[in-house]
Amino acid sequence: MPTLEIDGRKIQVEDGVTVIRAAERLGIEIPHYCWHPGLSIAGNCRMCLVEIEKTPKLQIACNTRATDGMVVHTTSEKTKVAQRAVLEFLLVNHPIDCPVCDQAGECKLQEYYMDYDRQRSRVPLPAKVHKRKAKPIGPLVILDQERCVLCSRCVRFLDEVTHTSELAFYQRGDHVDLDLAPGRTLDNPYSGNVVDICPVGALTNRDFRFRARVWYLERTESVCGACANGCNIEIYQREGTIYRFQPRENDGVNRYWMCDAGRMSYRDLQGEGRLTQPLVRGAEQFAPATWEGAPAAVAARLGEGGVGIVVSAPAANEESFLLRRLAAAVNARLAGVSWSPADAFHDDFLVKADKNPNTQGLRLQGVPLDGALDELLGAKDLRTLILHRSDLAAWRGAGSALERVPFLIVLDANLCETAQYANVVLPVGTYAESDGTFTNHAGRVQRFRQAVAPPGEARPGWQALDALLAAARVGVRFDEAEAVFVELAAECGPFQGMSYASLGTAGQPAGPANPPR
Ligand code: SF4
Ligand code: SF4
Ligand code: FES
């Protein structure tokens, strides 16, 4: 375990740790372009040069291992001169189109220029080498060749992570171009990640570019709900509109990456057709109702017996807990469903065939899944059916079964096909509009946080169910999702001992898959 000193501060690190990593642990920033913790070390940008005592030349911090007694200076005059020189070199042919570049606000050239350089350019703009601008290279990515600082992060990602190698460098000297390999398109299922790791505006996202300046956007930590992997993400929003998803580091789940389908799934959360207020069926049509009236109309039916409750795997752990509580209180049959298209894309990296975020959560809570729905729908005495985020008509063409049920309650985010059969419709928010937890395919329980408000009078799922339970006089009322989770953790073995605090930002594996107590 070597002990080294960086800028006068001592730190002990494990064998093999590099200077850039050791500095990071001390909270000391060493500027860098080519180094990325999820990729091999290329050592080509030289931005991370530091002075190390007793070595004749400056060394790159990204590829120098800490040794015992090493003394490193990251802000010495020699280091500063080198940082300025490297930046001047990188900017020699850079087009400086910051005012019209969509990376502005999150560009490492801009940031490092302000932090480590601030010299006037010695190269007049017309003398710069010009290259191709705004070249679409795949469905999600656009390339501006003259903004590229040749760090090779994107090339290494495609060589080492996706093993698809669509991009490479061509030509020599200041005519080097990053470009597609002949005949290739950047269309692998993880292509969007190259945009996230490009430190400058050379690779931008065709969906996001020019839609919002990043400094206007607010970020919220969440979990992707588009498959059972539960990749950790950040939701970027402004004034209630979601603009993009980006991956958030979690070594135990997705490392630094996410798939393109998950990245684009933000669109599904805010499309047309959202339900915005409770509805109760009148003689023929739906009539707008209130959050007092609609749950009361449901509660009046629940006491009559013959109740079935269907919860589907997009529902959060907190929602299935409340539905289980309701089912136990009114002696209802409970069935869980976890539907995915039969030919759903999946691979052995991140993407799972199960396109639901919480199938495992339902399992761990003991919600009966396989075959339970058929049994429930086939029950002769079924008189009242609650469908929670379960669009039976769309998935099963179960229209005739739904017509047979005398009283149908639908809780959903969208005016789904099933809702047309409903007597009462309660509008619920998506996971971007609520706090809660999902349990991923491997049993890791992970928090998602409310990024935006549900539209109109829609409520987060746990809150809508809380209103329903209150109307039915079941249990106590909850004022936040966390309180529901506390009760779930107290009641259900696999979640025992967990709290939102213990889940933190990275989640926590559910305990041994004990049956719920
Ligand atoms: S496009 Fe971006 S990530 Fe790729 S080499 Fe150029 S600067 Fe690096
Ligand atoms: S792999 Fe699954 S959880 Fe991860 S980003 Fe893709 S769809 Fe979302
Ligand atoms: S980050 Fe070290 S050489 Fe590029």
Coordinates of N, CA and C in Angstrom, one line a residue, residues 236-317:
Y236 N -33.1 14.8 -17.0 CA -32.9 16.2 -17.2 C -34.3 16.8 -17.6
Q237 N -34.7 17.8 -16.8 CA -36.0 18.4 -17.1 C -36.0 19.9 -17.0
R238 N -36.9 20.5 -17.6 CA -37.1 22.0 -17.4 C -38.6 22.3 -17.4
E239 N -39.0 22.9 -16.4 CA -40.4 23.3 -16.3 C -41.4 22.2 -16.6
G240 N -41.1 21.0 -16.1 CA -42.0 19.9 -16.2 C -41.8 19.1 -17.5
T241 N -41.0 19.5 -18.4 CA -40.7 18.8 -19.6 C -39.4 18.0 -19.5
I242 N -39.4 16.7 -19.8 CA -38.2 15.9 -19.7 C -37.5 16.1 -21.1
Y243 N -36.2 16.4 -21.1 CA -35.5 16.5 -22.3 C -34.5 15.4 -22.6
R244 N -34.0 14.7 -21.6 CA -33.1 13.6 -21.9 C -32.9 12.7 -20.7
F245 N -32.5 11.5 -20.9 CA -32.0 10.6 -19.9 C -30.5 10.4 -20.2
Q246 N -29.7 10.4 -19.1 CA -28.3 10.0 -19.3 C -28.0 9.0 -18.2
P247 N -27.0 8.1 -18.5 CA -26.6 7.1 -17.5 C -25.9 7.7 -16.3
R248 N -26.1 7.1 -15.2 CA -25.5 7.5 -13.9 C -24.6 6.3 -13.5
E249 N -23.5 6.6 -13.0 CA -22.5 5.5 -12.7 C -23.1 4.6 -11.6
N250 N -23.1 3.3 -11.8 CA -23.3 2.3 -10.8 C -22.6 1.0 -11.2
D251 N -21.5 0.8 -10.5 CA -20.7 -0.4 -10.8 C -21.4 -1.7 -10.7
G252 N -22.4 -1.7 -9.9 CA -23.1 -3.0 -9.7 C -24.2 -3.2 -10.7
V253 N -24.5 -2.2 -11.5 CA -25.6 -2.4 -12.5 C -25.2 -2.1 -13.9
N254 N -24.9 -0.9 -14.2 CA -24.7 -0.5 -15.6 C -23.3 0.2 -15.8
R255 N -22.5 0.2 -14.8 CA -21.2 1.0 -14.8 C -21.5 2.4 -15.3
Y256 N -21.1 2.8 -16.5 CA -21.3 4.2 -17.0 C -22.3 4.3 -18.1
W257 N -22.9 3.2 -18.4 CA -23.6 3.1 -19.7 C -25.1 2.9 -19.6
M258 N -25.8 3.1 -20.7 CA -27.2 2.7 -20.9 C -27.5 2.4 -22.3
C259 N -28.6 1.7 -22.6 CA -28.9 1.4 -24.0 C -29.7 2.5 -24.7
D260 N -29.7 2.5 -26.0 CA -30.4 3.6 -26.7 C -31.9 3.5 -26.5
A261 N -32.4 2.3 -26.4 CA -33.9 2.2 -26.2 C -34.3 2.8 -24.8
G262 N -33.5 2.5 -23.8 CA -33.7 3.1 -22.5 C -33.6 4.6 -22.6
R263 N -32.5 5.1 -23.2 CA -32.2 6.5 -23.3 C -33.4 7.3 -24.0
M264 N -34.0 6.6 -25.0 CA -35.1 7.3 -25.7 C -36.5 7.1 -25.0
S265 N -36.5 6.2 -24.0 CA -37.8 5.9 -23.4 C -38.4 7.1 -22.6
Y266 N -37.6 8.2 -22.4 CA -38.2 9.3 -21.8 C -39.4 9.8 -22.5
R267 N -39.4 9.6 -23.9 CA -40.6 10.1 -24.7 C -41.9 9.4 -24.3
D268 N -41.8 8.1 -23.9 CA -43.0 7.4 -23.5 C -43.6 7.9 -22.3
L269 N -42.9 8.7 -21.5 CA -43.4 9.1 -20.2 C -44.2 10.4 -20.3
Q270 N -44.2 11.1 -21.5 CA -44.8 12.4 -21.6 C -45.5 12.5 -23.0
G271 N -46.1 11.4 -23.5 CA -46.7 11.6 -24.8 C -48.1 12.1 -24.7
E272 N -48.8 12.0 -25.8 CA -50.2 12.3 -25.8 C -51.0 11.3 -25.0
G273 N -52.2 11.6 -24.7 CA -53.1 10.6 -24.1 C -53.0 10.4 -22.6
R274 N -52.3 11.3 -21.9 CA -52.2 11.2 -20.5 C -53.5 11.4 -19.8
L275 N -53.8 10.6 -18.8 CA -55.0 10.9 -18.0 C -54.7 12.0 -17.0
T276 N -55.6 12.9 -16.9 CA -55.3 14.1 -16.0 C -56.3 14.3 -14.9
Q277 N -57.4 13.5 -14.9 CA -58.3 13.7 -13.8 C -59.1 12.4 -13.6
P278 N -59.5 12.2 -12.3 CA -60.3 11.0 -12.0 C -61.6 11.1 -12.9
L279 N -62.1 9.9 -13.3 CA -63.3 9.8 -14.1 C -64.2 8.7 -13.6
V280 N -65.5 9.0 -13.6 CA -66.5 8.0 -13.2 C -67.5 7.9 -14.3
R281 N -67.8 6.7 -14.6 CA -68.7 6.5 -15.8 C -70.2 6.9 -15.3
G282 N -70.8 7.8 -16.2 CA -72.2 8.1 -15.9 C -73.0 7.1 -16.7
A283 N -74.2 7.6 -17.1 CA -75.1 6.7 -17.8 C -74.4 6.1 -19.0
E284 N -73.7 6.9 -19.8 CA -73.1 6.4 -21.0 C -71.6 6.8 -21.0
Q285 N -71.3 8.1 -20.7 CA -70.0 8.6 -20.8 C -69.3 8.8 -19.5
F286 N -68.0 9.0 -19.5 CA -67.2 9.3 -18.3 C -67.6 10.8 -17.9
A287 N -67.7 11.0 -16.6 CA -67.8 12.3 -16.1 C -66.6 12.6 -15.2
P288 N -66.1 13.8 -15.3 CA -65.0 14.2 -14.4 C -65.4 14.0 -12.9
A289 N -64.5 13.5 -12.1 CA -64.7 13.3 -10.7 C -63.6 13.9 -9.9
T290 N -63.7 13.7 -8.6 CA -62.7 14.3 -7.7 C -61.9 13.1 -7.0
W291 N -60.8 13.5 -6.3 CA -60.1 12.5 -5.6 C -60.8 12.0 -4.3
E292 N -61.9 12.7 -4.0 CA -62.7 12.2 -2.9 C -63.8 11.3 -3.5
G293 N -64.5 11.8 -4.5 CA -65.6 11.1 -5.0 C -65.3 9.7 -5.7
A294 N -64.2 9.7 -6.5 CA -63.9 8.5 -7.3 C -63.5 7.4 -6.4
P295 N -62.6 7.6 -5.4 CA -62.2 6.5 -4.5 C -63.4 6.0 -3.7
A296 N -64.3 7.0 -3.3 CA -65.5 6.6 -2.5 C -66.4 5.6 -3.3
A297 N -66.5 5.9 -4.6 CA -67.3 5.1 -5.5 C -66.7 3.7 -5.6
V298 N -65.4 3.6 -5.5 CA -64.7 2.3 -5.6 C -64.9 1.6 -4.2
A299 N -64.7 2.3 -3.1 CA -64.8 1.7 -1.8 C -66.2 1.1 -1.6
A300 N -67.2 1.8 -2.1 CA -68.6 1.3 -1.9 C -68.7 -0.1 -2.5
R301 N -68.0 -0.5 -3.6 CA -68.1 -1.8 -4.2 C -67.2 -2.8 -3.5
L302 N -66.1 -2.4 -2.8 CA -65.2 -3.3 -2.3 C -65.8 -4.2 -1.2
G303 N -66.7 -3.6 -0.4 CA -67.3 -4.3 0.7 C -68.2 -5.5 0.2
E304 N -68.5 -5.5 -1.1 CA -69.5 -6.5 -1.5 C -68.9 -7.8 -1.9
G305 N -67.6 -7.9 -1.8 CA -66.9 -9.2 -2.1 C -66.7 -9.4 -3.6
G306 N -66.1 -10.6 -4.0 CA -65.9 -10.9 -5.4 C -64.9 -9.9 -6.0
V307 N -63.9 -9.5 -5.3 CA -62.9 -8.5 -5.8 C -61.7 -9.2 -6.3
G308 N -61.2 -8.7 -7.5 CA -59.9 -9.1 -8.0 C -59.0 -7.9 -8.2
I309 N -57.7 -8.1 -8.0 CA -56.8 -7.0 -8.1 C -55.6 -7.5 -9.0
V310 N -55.4 -6.7 -10.1 CA -54.2 -7.1 -11.0 C -53.2 -5.9 -10.9
V311 N -52.0 -6.3 -10.6 CA -50.9 -5.4 -10.5 C -49.8 -5.8 -11.5
S312 N -49.4 -4.8 -12.3 CA -48.4 -5.3 -13.3 C -47.0 -4.7 -13.0
A313 N -46.0 -5.3 -13.6 CA -44.6 -5.1 -13.2 C -44.0 -3.7 -13.4
P314 N -44.7 -2.8 -14.2 CA -44.2 -1.5 -14.1 C -44.5 -0.8 -12.8
A315 N -45.4 -1.4 -12.0 CA -45.7 -0.8 -10.7 C -44.5 -0.8 -9.7
A316 N -44.4 0.2 -8.9 CA -43.3 0.3 -8.0 C -43.5 -0.7 -6.8
N317 N -42.5 -1.0 -6.0 CA -42.6 -1.8 -4.8 C -43.7 -1.2 -3.9

